[in-house]
Short mmCIF file of C-alpha atoms in Angstrom, two decimals:
data_model
loop_
_atom_site.label_atom_id
_atom_site.label_comp_id
_atom_site.label_asym_id
_atom_site.label_seq_id
_atom_site.Cartn_x
_atom_site.Cartn_y
_atom_site.Cartn_z
CA GLY A 627 -8.76 154.27 -62.50
CA ALA A 628 -7.74 156.89 -64.89
CA GLY A 629 -4.54 155.32 -65.76
CA VAL A 630 -2.61 152.10 -66.03
CA SER A 631 -2.06 150.66 -62.73
CA GLN A 632 0.80 148.29 -61.80
CA THR A 633 1.24 146.36 -58.53
CA PRO A 634 3.33 145.89 -56.58
CA SER A 635 5.31 148.97 -57.25
CA ASN A 636 8.59 147.36 -55.77
CA LYS A 637 9.31 143.61 -55.42
CA VAL A 638 12.33 142.12 -53.77
CA THR A 639 12.68 138.31 -54.19
CA GLU A 640 15.35 135.62 -53.63
CA LYS A 641 17.03 134.14 -56.53
CA GLY A 642 15.21 131.03 -57.56
CA LYS A 643 11.85 132.10 -56.46
CA TYR A 644 8.59 132.67 -58.45
CA VAL A 645 7.04 136.35 -58.81
CA GLU A 646 3.79 137.70 -60.44
CA LEU A 647 3.48 141.12 -61.63
CA ARG A 648 0.15 142.72 -62.19
CA CYS A 649 -1.09 145.18 -64.58
CA ASP A 650 -4.57 146.91 -64.78
CA PRO A 651 -4.96 148.66 -68.04
CA ILE A 652 -7.14 151.66 -68.65
CA SER A 653 -10.83 150.49 -68.85
CA GLY A 654 -11.89 149.58 -72.42
CA HIS A 655 -8.24 149.19 -73.89
CA THR A 656 -7.99 146.05 -75.71
CA ALA A 657 -4.36 146.22 -76.33
CA LEU A 658 -1.92 145.62 -73.64
CA TYR A 659 1.88 145.58 -73.75
CA TRP A 660 4.74 144.50 -71.44
CA TYR A 661 8.17 145.97 -71.42
CA ARG A 662 11.27 145.49 -69.26
CA GLN A 663 13.62 148.37 -68.54
CA SER A 664 16.87 147.41 -67.15
CA LEU A 665 19.16 150.00 -65.54
CA GLY A 666 20.59 152.83 -67.94
CA GLN A 667 18.66 151.19 -70.90
CA GLY A 668 15.48 152.08 -72.76
CA PRO A 669 12.34 149.82 -72.29
CA GLU A 670 12.51 146.49 -74.19
CA PHE A 671 9.42 144.80 -75.67
CA LEU A 672 8.26 141.67 -74.07
CA ILE A 673 4.64 140.72 -75.14
CA TYR A 674 1.59 142.07 -76.73
CA PHE A 675 -1.98 141.04 -75.97
CA GLN A 676 -5.03 141.93 -78.24
CA GLY A 677 -7.82 140.94 -76.07
CA THR A 678 -7.14 137.81 -74.24
CA GLY A 679 -4.62 136.28 -76.70
CA ALA A 680 -0.85 136.93 -76.98
CA ALA A 681 -0.61 138.33 -80.32
CA ASP A 682 3.25 138.64 -80.17
CA ASP A 683 5.44 137.13 -77.41
CA SER A 684 8.54 137.41 -79.34
CA GLY A 685 10.31 139.40 -76.77
CA LEU A 686 9.88 137.15 -73.85
CA PRO A 687 13.71 136.22 -73.11
CA ASN A 688 13.12 132.73 -72.23
CA ASP A 689 10.59 130.06 -71.12
CA ARG A 690 10.90 131.25 -67.48
CA PHE A 691 8.70 134.23 -68.39
CA PHE A 692 5.07 133.82 -69.04
CA ALA A 693 2.17 136.22 -69.20
CA VAL A 694 -1.68 135.88 -69.22
CA ARG A 695 -4.73 138.00 -69.68
CA PRO A 696 -7.69 135.80 -69.17
CA GLU A 697 -10.59 137.99 -69.35
CA GLY A 698 -8.97 140.50 -71.67
CA SER A 699 -8.43 143.19 -69.03
CA VAL A 700 -5.87 142.57 -66.11
CA SER A 701 -2.81 140.88 -67.10
CA THR A 702 -0.14 138.99 -64.95
CA LEU A 703 3.41 138.62 -65.79
CA LYS A 704 4.95 135.60 -64.26
CA ILE A 705 8.53 134.72 -63.78
CA GLN A 706 9.76 131.28 -62.76
CA ARG A 707 13.07 130.60 -60.96
CA THR A 708 14.11 134.34 -60.88
CA GLU A 709 17.77 135.05 -61.58
CA ARG A 710 19.71 138.33 -60.75
CA GLY A 711 19.78 139.20 -64.38
CA ASP A 712 15.79 139.69 -64.25
CA SER A 713 16.32 142.57 -61.86
CA ALA A 714 14.57 145.54 -63.88
CA VAL A 715 11.52 147.78 -63.98
CA TYR A 716 8.69 146.00 -65.70
CA LEU A 717 6.36 148.50 -67.56
CA CYS A 718 2.90 147.87 -68.74
CA ALA A 719 1.21 149.94 -71.38
CA SER A 720 -2.26 149.74 -72.95
CA SER A 721 -4.04 151.32 -75.86
CA SER A 722 -7.45 151.44 -77.27
CA ARG A 723 -8.40 150.07 -80.75
CA THR A 724 -9.13 153.69 -82.10
CA ASN A 725 -6.87 155.77 -79.94
CA THR A 726 -3.53 154.13 -80.75
CA GLU A 727 -1.45 156.08 -78.30
CA ALA A 728 -0.04 153.58 -75.67
CA PHE A 729 -0.31 154.76 -71.95
CA PHE A 730 2.42 153.50 -69.72
CA GLY A 731 2.13 152.53 -66.07
CA GLN A 732 4.74 153.55 -63.40
CA GLY A 733 6.15 150.20 -63.56
CA THR A 734 6.90 147.47 -61.08
CA ARG A 735 10.73 147.48 -59.94
CA LEU A 736 11.82 143.76 -59.55
CA THR A 737 15.05 143.06 -57.38
CA VAL A 738 16.33 139.58 -57.32
CA VAL A 739 18.71 139.01 -54.48
CA ALA B 1054 17.67 145.15 -87.97
CA GLN B 1055 15.56 148.02 -86.47
CA SER B 1056 17.58 150.05 -84.05
CA VAL B 1057 17.52 153.48 -82.30
CA THR B 1058 20.60 155.48 -81.30
CA GLN B 1059 20.61 158.32 -78.96
CA PRO B 1060 24.25 159.72 -78.97
CA ASP B 1061 24.00 161.71 -75.90
CA ILE B 1062 23.80 159.98 -72.68
CA HIS B 1063 23.63 163.16 -70.59
CA ILE B 1064 22.91 166.80 -71.46
CA THR B 1065 23.06 169.78 -69.30
CA VAL B 1066 21.53 173.07 -70.34
CA SER B 1067 20.68 176.37 -68.50
CA GLU B 1068 17.14 177.44 -67.89
CA GLY B 1069 15.81 179.41 -70.77
CA ALA B 1070 18.32 178.02 -73.18
CA SER B 1071 17.41 176.06 -76.43
CA LEU B 1072 17.45 172.20 -76.56
CA GLU B 1073 18.04 169.65 -79.14
CA LEU B 1074 18.20 165.98 -78.45
CA ARG B 1075 19.52 163.55 -81.20
CA CYS B 1076 17.98 160.58 -82.42
CA ASN B 1077 19.02 158.28 -85.17
CA TYR B 1078 17.15 155.19 -86.44
CA SER B 1079 17.60 152.27 -88.71
CA TYR B 1080 14.38 150.96 -90.22
CA GLY B 1081 13.70 149.50 -93.80
CA ALA B 1082 10.50 151.35 -94.49
CA THR B 1083 8.81 154.35 -93.44
CA PRO B 1084 9.11 154.63 -89.78
CA TYR B 1085 6.75 155.43 -87.02
CA LEU B 1086 8.71 157.69 -84.65
CA PHE B 1087 7.96 158.88 -81.17
CA TRP B 1088 9.57 160.72 -78.38
CA TYR B 1089 8.82 159.88 -74.72
CA VAL B 1090 9.79 161.61 -71.45
CA GLN B 1091 10.07 159.83 -68.23
CA SER B 1092 10.28 161.79 -64.88
CA PRO B 1093 11.45 160.15 -61.62
CA GLY B 1094 8.50 158.15 -60.34
CA GLN B 1095 6.50 158.73 -63.24
CA GLY B 1096 5.48 156.58 -66.16
CA LEU B 1097 6.67 157.23 -69.76
CA GLN B 1098 4.64 160.00 -71.29
CA LEU B 1099 4.36 160.60 -74.97
CA LEU B 1100 5.47 163.75 -76.14
CA LEU B 1101 4.99 163.66 -79.90
CA LYS B 1102 4.70 161.17 -82.73
CA TYR B 1103 5.51 160.90 -86.54
CA PHE B 1104 3.75 158.74 -89.01
CA SER B 1105 3.59 160.55 -92.27
CA GLY B 1106 2.89 163.92 -93.75
CA ASP B 1107 4.40 167.21 -92.46
CA THR B 1108 8.05 166.40 -91.26
CA LEU B 1109 7.84 168.98 -88.30
CA VAL B 1110 5.88 167.54 -85.63
CA GLN B 1111 4.51 169.60 -82.71
CA GLY B 1112 4.02 167.87 -79.38
CA ILE B 1113 3.18 168.68 -75.91
CA LYS B 1114 4.98 171.05 -73.46
CA GLY B 1115 6.39 173.16 -76.20
CA PHE B 1116 8.38 170.34 -77.84
CA GLU B 1117 8.81 169.72 -81.57
CA ALA B 1118 10.65 167.19 -83.66
CA GLU B 1119 11.83 167.13 -87.22
CA PHE B 1120 11.93 163.95 -89.29
CA LYS B 1121 14.69 163.96 -91.71
CA ARG B 1122 14.62 160.75 -94.08
CA SER B 1123 17.99 161.44 -95.59
CA GLN B 1124 19.79 161.46 -92.26
CA SER B 1125 17.52 158.92 -90.63
CA SER B 1126 17.05 161.31 -87.74
CA PHE B 1127 14.22 162.53 -85.69
CA ASN B 1128 15.75 165.25 -83.33
CA LEU B 1129 13.54 166.73 -80.42
CA ARG B 1130 13.95 170.46 -79.94
CA LYS B 1131 12.43 173.11 -77.53
CA PRO B 1132 13.33 176.81 -77.92
CA SER B 1133 13.54 177.58 -74.22
CA VAL B 1134 13.92 174.96 -71.45
CA HIS B 1135 12.13 175.06 -68.27
CA TRP B 1136 13.67 173.57 -64.94
CA SER B 1137 10.64 171.14 -65.06
CA ASP B 1138 11.94 169.68 -68.25
CA ALA B 1139 14.68 167.96 -66.51
CA ALA B 1140 13.94 164.20 -67.01
CA GLU B 1141 14.90 161.26 -69.16
CA TYR B 1142 13.96 161.33 -72.88
CA PHE B 1143 13.57 158.29 -75.13
CA CYS B 1144 13.25 158.12 -78.86
CA ALA B 1145 11.44 155.15 -80.41
CA VAL B 1146 10.46 153.64 -83.56
CA GLY B 1147 7.46 151.47 -84.20
CA ALA B 1148 8.58 148.05 -85.01
CA THR B 1149 7.30 145.55 -87.75
CA GLY B 1150 4.23 143.87 -86.49
CA GLY B 1151 2.44 146.59 -84.61
CA TYR B 1152 2.06 150.17 -83.95
CA ASN B 1153 2.99 149.92 -80.20
CA LYS B 1154 5.70 147.40 -80.46
CA LEU B 1155 8.19 149.96 -79.88
CA ILE B 1156 12.04 149.90 -80.15
CA PHE B 1157 13.66 152.38 -77.76
CA GLY B 1158 16.88 154.14 -77.70
CA ALA B 1159 19.03 153.99 -74.55
CA GLY B 1160 17.76 157.48 -73.55
CA THR B 1161 19.23 161.09 -72.90
CA ARG B 1162 19.20 162.19 -69.35
CA LEU B 1163 18.57 166.07 -69.25
CA ALA B 1164 19.70 168.30 -66.44
CA VAL B 1165 18.67 172.00 -66.15
CA HIS B 1166 20.60 174.51 -64.37
CA PRO B 1167 18.96 177.50 -63.02
#
């Protein structure tokens, strides 16, 4: 597709459940970022991939959060044992090596009930 | 620590009026600075960015911003606001470690009255 695609657009889950959020970056973009945006706040950095490897995961809040990008394209953010405080919009962005502007997807709104 | 402050949570202007959204940052070195806009149901869109050079930066949709090192500010301006400019605006600084590792402010929600 032309832009960054995130699925699902909305996800409601019960406390304690496991969820996966998917990001399809712009074709050819080697850098991929995950951010989390809580209600009334700006996005907060979670993790950065360059290719297949996580180059910076300093923003992951705890070990319940994990992200992968096995083939250097699609990425999945995984959250174990979800808590109500995990409710937020999870944003994905990608950028190319030469064009350093990051393009954001529309996000996945996660609600933990 | 790096941080971004947007002092105004909400701003309301009349269509055709001028606009200035404030942004102050805290950063030890020369910052990379950005303004993004987020409309309902839309992803974040980059309006403009500052890396170096001319401190007055032009962006898309008629927006501009001025980097003032002495004031640690990067305020966004538009001479005449259109109803379609109603959205949330985020200022961000590029954090140590990578260009797109961004630290965002809390945002300013802009409402435009006809």
